[in-house]
Amino acid sequence: PQFERAEPEKPYGFVAVAAGAGLEELFHDLGCDQVVSGGQTMNPSTDDILNAIEATPAKLVYVLPNNKNIILAAEQAAPLADREVRVLPTRTIPQGMASMLAFDPDSGVEDNLIAMRKAYEAVSSGSLTFAARDSDFEGHNIHEGDILAMDDGKLAFVDTDIAHATVKLAKNMLHSRRMSGKETNFITVISGADVAEEDATAVANAIQEKVGDRVEIVVSPEMKYTVEIRSITPGEDDASLEISSY
């Protein structure tokens, strides 16, 4: 989108980075003023983020990069803006969502920064990706096209069926959370352009059948990723789980 500069009239506002109309709508629903298109394979520039900041009609703008490769551009844009900017170094979409849900309009800036940081740092992340070539990694014999299930950046297992792998990784991560005393009661499945709605629904239903948590589906047609799962436990010890596949 083209961003037009806006006068900083209200006390605070939000800029988030996300890929796809579904995620853009989701962040707007959470209260985001501007959403910059970007993600794992299409990183927005410093100017893109700066323009979005200055198009936000707020004296203080919180920026949620939602990807580790975009944090630097957001941090470079901050001092160039004509208004106060705080960058929360969120690395995933669910971390950004958790941050926004933790925001309290009645709290001060520093209190909100602490609350939002606590929220996104409590997110457990996993991902499913397709192997680009044959290889051996961490004791796993991997073939091109295999599905690699990553749990917090570490290879957990190799699979050949994306639906099965998604459910299995969700179960593994939820089990780990329970073992550490963290409960989860809400999961969102975000499906991209290459996933049929009925397939996403089948995965969501399978997860719900296995873990008993509430599951909903958000469709993001432009998103490169196949499936992304997010769960959050509301309350003082907010914690989230997200799984994305691509």
PDB file of C-alpha atoms in Angstrom:
ATOM      1  CA  PRO A   1       0.000   0.000   0.000  1.00  0.00           C
ATOM      2  CA  GLN A   2       0.950   3.619  -0.528  1.00  0.00           C
ATOM      3  CA  PHE A   3       1.339   5.459   2.753  1.00  0.00           C
ATOM      4  CA  GLU A   4       0.529   9.167   3.111  1.00  0.00           C
ATOM      5  CA  ARG A   5       1.963  11.177   5.964  1.00  0.00           C
ATOM      6  CA  ALA A   6      -0.496  11.918   8.781  1.00  0.00           C
ATOM      7  CA  GLU A   7      -0.237  14.470  11.549  1.00  0.00           C
ATOM      8  CA  PRO A   8       0.500  12.872  14.952  1.00  0.00           C
ATOM      9  CA  GLU A   9      -2.811  13.602  16.671  1.00  0.00           C
ATOM     10  CA  LYS A  10      -3.601  10.627  18.916  1.00  0.00           C
ATOM     11  CA  PRO A  11      -1.383   9.386  21.782  1.00  0.00           C
ATOM     12  CA  TYR A  12      -0.259   6.078  20.299  1.00  0.00           C
ATOM     13  CA  GLY A  13      -0.485   3.862  17.239  1.00  0.00           C
ATOM     14  CA  PHE A  14       0.840   0.628  15.762  1.00  0.00           C
ATOM     15  CA  VAL A  15       2.678  -0.500  12.643  1.00  0.00           C
ATOM     16  CA  ALA A  16       3.044  -4.221  11.931  1.00  0.00           C
ATOM     17  CA  VAL A  17       4.688  -6.215   9.149  1.00  0.00           C
ATOM     18  CA  ALA A  18       2.695  -9.138   7.736  1.00  0.00           C
ATOM     19  CA  ALA A  19       2.094 -10.967   4.462  1.00  0.00           C
ATOM     20  CA  GLY A  20      -1.352 -11.431   2.988  1.00  0.00           C
ATOM     21  CA  ALA A  21      -4.775  -9.866   3.195  1.00  0.00           C
ATOM     22  CA  GLY A  22      -5.922 -12.226   5.941  1.00  0.00           C
ATOM     23  CA  LEU A  23      -3.094 -11.269   8.298  1.00  0.00           C
ATOM     24  CA  GLU A  24      -3.434  -7.607   7.376  1.00  0.00           C
ATOM     25  CA  GLU A  25      -7.107  -7.713   8.348  1.00  0.00           C
ATOM     26  CA  LEU A  26      -6.253  -9.585  11.525  1.00  0.00           C
ATOM     27  CA  PHE A  27      -3.751  -6.932  12.646  1.00  0.00           C
ATOM     28  CA  HIS A  28      -6.168  -4.137  11.774  1.00  0.00           C
ATOM     29  CA  ASP A  29      -8.786  -5.890  13.895  1.00  0.00           C
ATOM     30  CA  LEU A  30      -6.293  -5.941  16.774  1.00  0.00           C
ATOM     31  CA  GLY A  31      -5.911  -2.169  16.496  1.00  0.00           C
ATOM     32  CA  CYS A  32      -3.006  -1.751  14.076  1.00  0.00           C
ATOM     33  CA  ASP A  33      -3.019   1.527  12.130  1.00  0.00           C
ATOM     34  CA  GLN A  34      -0.730   0.449   9.283  1.00  0.00           C
ATOM     35  CA  VAL A  35       0.384  -2.959   8.017  1.00  0.00           C
ATOM     36  CA  VAL A  36       3.487  -3.179   5.845  1.00  0.00           C
ATOM     37  CA  SER A  37       3.568  -6.070   3.397  1.00  0.00           C
ATOM     38  CA  GLY A  38       6.466  -8.377   4.140  1.00  0.00           C
ATOM     39  CA  GLY A  39       7.580 -11.680   5.566  1.00  0.00           C
ATOM     40  CA  GLN A  40      10.122 -14.451   5.274  1.00  0.00           C
ATOM     41  CA  THR A  41      10.967 -13.976   1.603  1.00  0.00           C
ATOM     42  CA  MET A  42       9.993 -10.337   0.975  1.00  0.00           C
ATOM     43  CA  ASN A  43      11.538  -8.014   3.484  1.00  0.00           C
ATOM     44  CA  PRO A  44      10.301  -4.404   3.418  1.00  0.00           C
ATOM     45  CA  SER A  45      12.892  -1.646   3.250  1.00  0.00           C
ATOM     46  CA  THR A  46      13.688   0.914   5.920  1.00  0.00           C
ATOM     47  CA  ASP A  47      11.816   3.490   3.809  1.00  0.00           C
ATOM     48  CA  ASP A  48       8.733   1.248   3.629  1.00  0.00           C
ATOM     49  CA  ILE A  49       8.584   1.039   7.409  1.00  0.00           C
ATOM     50  CA  LEU A  50       9.406   4.740   7.840  1.00  0.00           C
ATOM     51  CA  ASN A  51       6.558   5.710   5.499  1.00  0.00           C
ATOM     52  CA  ALA A  52       4.156   3.504   7.449  1.00  0.00           C
ATOM     53  CA  ILE A  53       5.278   5.072  10.736  1.00  0.00           C
ATOM     54  CA  GLU A  54       4.738   8.595   9.443  1.00  0.00           C
ATOM     55  CA  ALA A  55       1.347   7.585   8.015  1.00  0.00           C
ATOM     56  CA  THR A  56       0.250   6.597  11.520  1.00  0.00           C
ATOM     57  CA  PRO A  57      -1.560   9.571  13.123  1.00  0.00           C
ATOM     58  CA  ALA A  58       0.061   9.101  16.524  1.00  0.00           C
ATOM     59  CA  LYS A  59       2.666  10.830  18.663  1.00  0.00           C
ATOM     60  CA  LEU A  60       4.103   7.455  19.708  1.00  0.00           C
ATOM     61  CA  VAL A  61       4.249   4.531  17.277  1.00  0.00           C
ATOM     62  CA  TYR A  62       4.959   0.942  18.278  1.00  0.00           C
ATOM     63  CA  VAL A  63       6.498  -1.111  15.456  1.00  0.00           C
ATOM     64  CA  LEU A  64       6.165  -4.903  15.260  1.00  0.00           C
ATOM     65  CA  PRO A  65       8.549  -6.375  12.629  1.00  0.00           C
ATOM     66  CA  ASN A  66       7.288  -9.943  13.172  1.00  0.00           C
ATOM     67  CA  ASN A  67      10.354 -11.458  11.494  1.00  0.00           C
ATOM     68  CA  LYS A  68      13.991 -11.612  12.585  1.00  0.00           C
ATOM     69  CA  ASN A  69      15.138 -10.379   9.162  1.00  0.00           C
ATOM     70  CA  ILE A  70      13.022  -7.216   9.425  1.00  0.00           C
ATOM     71  CA  ILE A  71      14.003  -6.072  12.922  1.00  0.00           C
ATOM     72  CA  LEU A  72      17.084  -4.179  11.686  1.00  0.00           C
ATOM     73  CA  ALA A  73      15.119  -2.219   9.074  1.00  0.00           C
ATOM     74  CA  ALA A  74      12.561  -1.255  11.732  1.00  0.00           C
ATOM     75  CA  GLU A  75      15.286  -0.142  14.122  1.00  0.00           C
ATOM     76  CA  GLN A  76      16.930   1.911  11.362  1.00  0.00           C
ATOM     77  CA  ALA A  77      13.612   3.578  10.519  1.00  0.00           C
ATOM     78  CA  ALA A  78      12.889   4.617  14.110  1.00  0.00           C
ATOM     79  CA  PRO A  79      15.395   7.511  14.479  1.00  0.00           C
ATOM     80  CA  LEU A  80      14.470   8.842  11.029  1.00  0.00           C
ATOM     81  CA  ALA A  81      10.799   9.337  11.909  1.00  0.00           C
ATOM     82  CA  ASP A  82       9.259  12.688  12.812  1.00  0.00           C
ATOM     83  CA  ARG A  83       7.588  11.171  15.883  1.00  0.00           C
ATOM     84  CA  GLU A  84       8.532   8.912  18.783  1.00  0.00           C
ATOM     85  CA  VAL A  85       8.958   5.250  17.808  1.00  0.00           C
ATOM     86  CA  ARG A  86       9.418   2.114  19.880  1.00  0.00           C
ATOM     87  CA  VAL A  87      10.399  -1.101  18.102  1.00  0.00           C
ATOM     88  CA  LEU A  88       9.449  -4.386  19.736  1.00  0.00           C
ATOM     89  CA  PRO A  89      11.739  -7.031  18.181  1.00  0.00           C
ATOM     90  CA  THR A  90       9.003  -9.563  17.457  1.00  0.00           C
ATOM     91  CA  ARG A  91      10.206 -12.463  15.297  1.00  0.00           C
ATOM     92  CA  THR A  92       6.921 -14.140  14.350  1.00  0.00           C
ATOM     93  CA  ILE A  93       3.349 -13.172  13.530  1.00  0.00           C
ATOM     94  CA  PRO A  94       2.026 -14.700  16.789  1.00  0.00           C
ATOM     95  CA  GLN A  95       4.589 -12.724  18.794  1.00  0.00           C
ATOM     96  CA  GLY A  96       3.224  -9.562  17.216  1.00  0.00           C
ATOM     97  CA  MET A  97      -0.331 -10.619  17.934  1.00  0.00           C
ATOM     98  CA  ALA A  98       0.512 -11.451  21.543  1.00  0.00           C
ATOM     99  CA  SER A  99       2.161  -8.054  21.935  1.00  0.00           C
ATOM    100  CA  MET A 100      -0.915  -6.223  20.708  1.00  0.00           C
ATOM    101  CA  LEU A 101      -3.211  -8.249  22.941  1.00  0.00           C
ATOM    102  CA  ALA A 102      -1.025  -7.308  25.926  1.00  0.00           C
ATOM    103  CA  PHE A 103      -1.249  -3.570  25.224  1.00  0.00           C
ATOM    104  CA  ASP A 104      -3.182  -1.549  27.814  1.00  0.00           C
ATOM    105  CA  PRO A 105      -4.251   1.947  26.681  1.00  0.00           C
ATOM    106  CA  ASP A 106      -4.528   3.028  30.318  1.00  0.00           C
ATOM    107  CA  SER A 107      -0.904   2.126  31.123  1.00  0.00           C
ATOM    108  CA  GLY A 108       2.205   4.194  30.520  1.00  0.00           C
ATOM    109  CA  VAL A 109       4.753   3.631  27.779  1.00  0.00           C
ATOM    110  CA  GLU A 110       7.304   1.752  29.874  1.00  0.00           C
ATOM    111  CA  ASP A 111       4.671  -0.428  31.556  1.00  0.00           C
ATOM    112  CA  ASN A 112       3.265  -1.345  28.149  1.00  0.00           C
ATOM    113  CA  LEU A 113       6.702  -2.127  26.776  1.00  0.00           C
ATOM    114  CA  ILE A 114       7.323  -4.480  29.687  1.00  0.00           C
ATOM    115  CA  ALA A 115       3.919  -6.153  29.278  1.00  0.00           C
ATOM    116  CA  MET A 116       4.246  -6.540  25.523  1.00  0.00           C
ATOM    117  CA  ARG A 117       7.795  -7.849  25.787  1.00  0.00           C
ATOM    118  CA  LYS A 118       6.699 -10.382  28.400  1.00  0.00           C
ATOM    119  CA  ALA A 119       3.885 -11.479  26.093  1.00  0.00           C
ATOM    120  CA  TYR A 120       5.990 -12.028  22.988  1.00  0.00           C
ATOM    121  CA  GLU A 121       8.868 -13.620  24.866  1.00  0.00           C
ATOM    122  CA  ALA A 122       6.432 -16.256  26.152  1.00  0.00           C
ATOM    123  CA  VAL A 123       5.727 -17.455  22.611  1.00  0.00           C
ATOM    124  CA  SER A 124       6.969 -20.938  21.672  1.00  0.00           C
ATOM    125  CA  SER A 125       7.615 -21.270  17.942  1.00  0.00           C
ATOM    126  CA  GLY A 126       7.803 -24.193  15.583  1.00  0.00           C
ATOM    127  CA  SER A 127       7.852 -24.450  11.805  1.00  0.00           C
ATOM    128  CA  LEU A 128       7.390 -26.941   8.997  1.00  0.00           C
ATOM    129  CA  THR A 129       9.484 -26.496   5.879  1.00  0.00           C
ATOM    130  CA  PHE A 130      10.222 -28.589   2.817  1.00  0.00           C
ATOM    131  CA  ALA A 131      13.780 -29.882   2.342  1.00  0.00           C
ATOM    132  CA  ALA A 132      15.419 -28.357  -0.739  1.00  0.00           C
ATOM    133  CA  ARG A 133      17.854 -31.246  -1.254  1.00  0.00           C
ATOM    134  CA  ASP A 134      19.030 -34.587   0.121  1.00  0.00           C
ATOM    135  CA  SER A 135      21.141 -34.253   3.271  1.00  0.00           C
ATOM    136  CA  ASP A 136      22.001 -35.634   6.685  1.00  0.00           C
ATOM    137  CA  PHE A 137      21.317 -33.288   9.585  1.00  0.00           C
ATOM    138  CA  GLU A 138      21.369 -33.862  13.334  1.00  0.00           C
ATOM    139  CA  GLY A 139      21.141 -37.630  12.806  1.00  0.00           C
ATOM    140  CA  HIS A 140      18.244 -37.402  10.348  1.00  0.00           C
ATOM    141  CA  ASN A 141      18.439 -38.838   6.823  1.00  0.00           C
ATOM    142  CA  ILE A 142      16.650 -36.162   4.797  1.00  0.00           C
ATOM    143  CA  HIS A 143      15.424 -36.423   1.202  1.00  0.00           C
ATOM    144  CA  GLU A 144      14.445 -33.585  -1.100  1.00  0.00           C
ATOM    145  CA  GLY A 145      10.788 -32.692  -0.510  1.00  0.00           C
ATOM    146  CA  ASP A 146      10.672 -34.108   3.011  1.00  0.00           C
ATOM    147  CA  ILE A 147       8.929 -32.006   5.630  1.00  0.00           C
ATOM    148  CA  LEU A 148      11.235 -30.751   8.362  1.00  0.00           C
ATOM    149  CA  ALA A 149       9.533 -30.030  11.674  1.00  0.00           C
ATOM    150  CA  MET A 150      11.423 -27.378  13.640  1.00  0.00           C
ATOM    151  CA  ASP A 151      10.744 -26.773  17.331  1.00  0.00           C
ATOM    152  CA  ASP A 152      12.215 -23.457  18.527  1.00  0.00           C
ATOM    153  CA  GLY A 153      14.781 -23.571  15.736  1.00  0.00           C
ATOM    154  CA  LYS A 154      15.836 -27.208  16.292  1.00  0.00           C
ATOM    155  CA  LEU A 155      14.940 -30.109  14.023  1.00  0.00           C
ATOM    156  CA  ALA A 156      12.404 -32.225  15.910  1.00  0.00           C
ATOM    157  CA  PHE A 157      11.498 -34.828  13.273  1.00  0.00           C
ATOM    158  CA  VAL A 158      11.146 -35.487   9.545  1.00  0.00           C
ATOM    159  CA  ASP A 159       7.800 -36.352   7.913  1.00  0.00           C
ATOM    160  CA  THR A 160       6.276 -36.750   4.467  1.00  0.00           C
ATOM    161  CA  ASP A 161       2.699 -35.590   5.135  1.00  0.00           C
ATOM    162  CA  ILE A 162       2.138 -31.955   6.014  1.00  0.00           C
ATOM    163  CA  ALA A 163      -1.157 -32.469   7.830  1.00  0.00           C
ATOM    164  CA  HIS A 164       0.275 -35.272   9.953  1.00  0.00           C
ATOM    165  CA  ALA A 165       3.422 -33.256  10.644  1.00  0.00           C
ATOM    166  CA  THR A 166       1.435 -30.181  11.684  1.00  0.00           C
ATOM    167  CA  VAL A 167      -0.688 -32.126  14.150  1.00  0.00           C
ATOM    168  CA  LYS A 168       2.322 -34.025  15.508  1.00  0.00           C
ATOM    169  CA  LEU A 169       4.362 -30.854  16.012  1.00  0.00           C
ATOM    170  CA  ALA A 170       1.432 -29.157  17.710  1.00  0.00           C
ATOM    171  CA  LYS A 171       1.072 -32.132  20.071  1.00  0.00           C
ATOM    172  CA  ASN A 172       4.801 -32.159  20.820  1.00  0.00           C
ATOM    173  CA  MET A 173       4.942 -28.457  21.564  1.00  0.00           C
ATOM    174  CA  LEU A 174       1.797 -28.479  23.667  1.00  0.00           C
ATOM    175  CA  HIS A 175       3.170 -31.434  25.635  1.00  0.00           C
ATOM    176  CA  SER A 176       6.382 -29.517  26.284  1.00  0.00           C
ATOM    177  CA  ARG A 177       4.374 -26.537  27.502  1.00  0.00           C
ATOM    178  CA  ARG A 178       2.322 -28.682  29.852  1.00  0.00           C
ATOM    179  CA  MET A 179       5.482 -30.288  31.225  1.00  0.00           C
ATOM    180  CA  SER A 180       6.795 -26.825  32.033  1.00  0.00           C
ATOM    181  CA  GLY A 181       3.534 -25.806  33.727  1.00  0.00           C
ATOM    182  CA  LYS A 182       2.120 -23.751  30.843  1.00  0.00           C
ATOM    183  CA  GLU A 183      -1.388 -24.396  29.605  1.00  0.00           C
ATOM    184  CA  THR A 184      -2.766 -23.433  26.191  1.00  0.00           C
ATOM    185  CA  ASN A 185      -6.410 -22.978  25.336  1.00  0.00           C
ATOM    186  CA  PHE A 186      -6.573 -21.176  22.010  1.00  0.00           C
ATOM    187  CA  ILE A 187      -5.111 -22.033  18.594  1.00  0.00           C
ATOM    188  CA  THR A 188      -5.363 -20.182  15.294  1.00  0.00           C
ATOM    189  CA  VAL A 189      -4.586 -21.892  11.979  1.00  0.00           C
ATOM    190  CA  ILE A 190      -3.508 -19.404   9.313  1.00  0.00           C
ATOM    191  CA  SER A 191      -3.542 -20.983   5.861  1.00  0.00           C
ATOM    192  CA  GLY A 192      -1.959 -19.591   2.706  1.00  0.00           C
ATOM    193  CA  ALA A 193      -2.703 -19.638  -0.999  1.00  0.00           C
ATOM    194  CA  ASP A 194      -1.423 -23.173  -1.564  1.00  0.00           C
ATOM    195  CA  VAL A 195      -3.730 -24.776   0.989  1.00  0.00           C
ATOM    196  CA  ALA A 196      -7.343 -25.624   0.225  1.00  0.00           C
ATOM    197  CA  GLU A 197      -9.790 -24.423   2.858  1.00  0.00           C
ATOM    198  CA  GLU A 198     -11.019 -27.969   3.464  1.00  0.00           C
ATOM    199  CA  ASP A 199      -7.440 -29.116   4.108  1.00  0.00           C
ATOM    200  CA  ALA A 200      -6.859 -26.332   6.619  1.00  0.00           C
ATOM    201  CA  THR A 201     -10.152 -27.205   8.286  1.00  0.00           C
ATOM    202  CA  ALA A 202      -9.177 -30.878   8.459  1.00  0.00           C
ATOM    203  CA  VAL A 203      -5.869 -29.968  10.138  1.00  0.00           C
ATOM    204  CA  ALA A 204      -7.629 -27.682  12.600  1.00  0.00           C
ATOM    205  CA  ASN A 205     -10.167 -30.375  13.430  1.00  0.00           C
ATOM    206  CA  ALA A 206      -7.429 -32.972  13.878  1.00  0.00           C
ATOM    207  CA  ILE A 207      -5.541 -30.694  16.259  1.00  0.00           C
ATOM    208  CA  GLN A 208      -8.674 -29.981  18.239  1.00  0.00           C
ATOM    209  CA  GLU A 209      -9.463 -33.699  18.447  1.00  0.00           C
ATOM    210  CA  LYS A 210      -5.957 -34.442  19.734  1.00  0.00           C
ATOM    211  CA  VAL A 211      -5.401 -31.545  22.127  1.00  0.00           C
ATOM    212  CA  GLY A 212      -8.917 -30.423  23.005  1.00  0.00           C
ATOM    213  CA  ASP A 213      -8.145 -26.747  22.544  1.00  0.00           C
ATOM    214  CA  ARG A 214     -10.308 -24.271  20.696  1.00  0.00           C
ATOM    215  CA  VAL A 215      -9.197 -23.906  17.062  1.00  0.00           C
ATOM    216  CA  GLU A 216     -10.129 -21.265  14.479  1.00  0.00           C
ATOM    217  CA  ILE A 217      -8.987 -20.632  10.900  1.00  0.00           C
ATOM    218  CA  VAL A 218      -7.728 -17.401   9.320  1.00  0.00           C
ATOM    219  CA  VAL A 219      -7.152 -17.431   5.544  1.00  0.00           C
ATOM    220  CA  SER A 220      -4.356 -15.289   4.102  1.00  0.00           C
ATOM    221  CA  PRO A 221      -4.322 -15.881   0.315  1.00  0.00           C
ATOM    222  CA  GLU A 222      -1.099 -13.994  -0.478  1.00  0.00           C
ATOM    223  CA  MET A 223       0.837 -15.690   2.292  1.00  0.00           C
ATOM    224  CA  LYS A 224       3.696 -17.947   1.187  1.00  0.00           C
ATOM    225  CA  TYR A 225       3.375 -20.119   4.265  1.00  0.00           C
ATOM    226  CA  THR A 226       1.131 -23.106   4.191  1.00  0.00           C
ATOM    227  CA  VAL A 227      -0.139 -23.348   7.743  1.00  0.00           C
ATOM    228  CA  GLU A 228       0.541 -21.302  10.815  1.00  0.00           C
ATOM    229  CA  ILE A 229      -0.806 -22.251  14.209  1.00  0.00           C
ATOM    230  CA  ARG A 230      -0.991 -19.911  17.152  1.00  0.00           C
ATOM    231  CA  SER A 231      -2.273 -20.492  20.633  1.00  0.00           C
ATOM    232  CA  ILE A 232      -2.435 -18.216  23.612  1.00  0.00           C
ATOM    233  CA  THR A 233      -3.350 -18.650  27.242  1.00  0.00           C
ATOM    234  CA  PRO A 234      -4.839 -15.410  28.572  1.00  0.00           C
ATOM    235  CA  GLY A 235      -3.930 -14.145  32.000  1.00  0.00           C
ATOM    236  CA  GLU A 236      -0.890 -13.113  33.954  1.00  0.00           C
ATOM    237  CA  ASP A 237       1.268 -15.895  32.495  1.00  0.00           C
ATOM    238  CA  ASP A 238       0.335 -15.346  28.860  1.00  0.00           C
ATOM    239  CA  ALA A 239       2.014 -17.870  26.600  1.00  0.00           C
ATOM    240  CA  SER A 240       1.670 -18.708  22.933  1.00  0.00           C
ATOM    241  CA  LEU A 241       2.444 -21.490  20.502  1.00  0.00           C
ATOM    242  CA  GLU A 242       2.823 -20.981  16.777  1.00  0.00           C
ATOM    243  CA  ILE A 243       3.579 -23.375  13.981  1.00  0.00           C
ATOM    244  CA  SER A 244       4.134 -22.278  10.393  1.00  0.00           C
ATOM    245  CA  SER A 245       4.854 -24.377   7.343  1.00  0.00           C
ATOM    246  CA  TYR A 246       6.157 -23.394   3.942  1.00  0.00           C
TER     247      TYR A 246
END
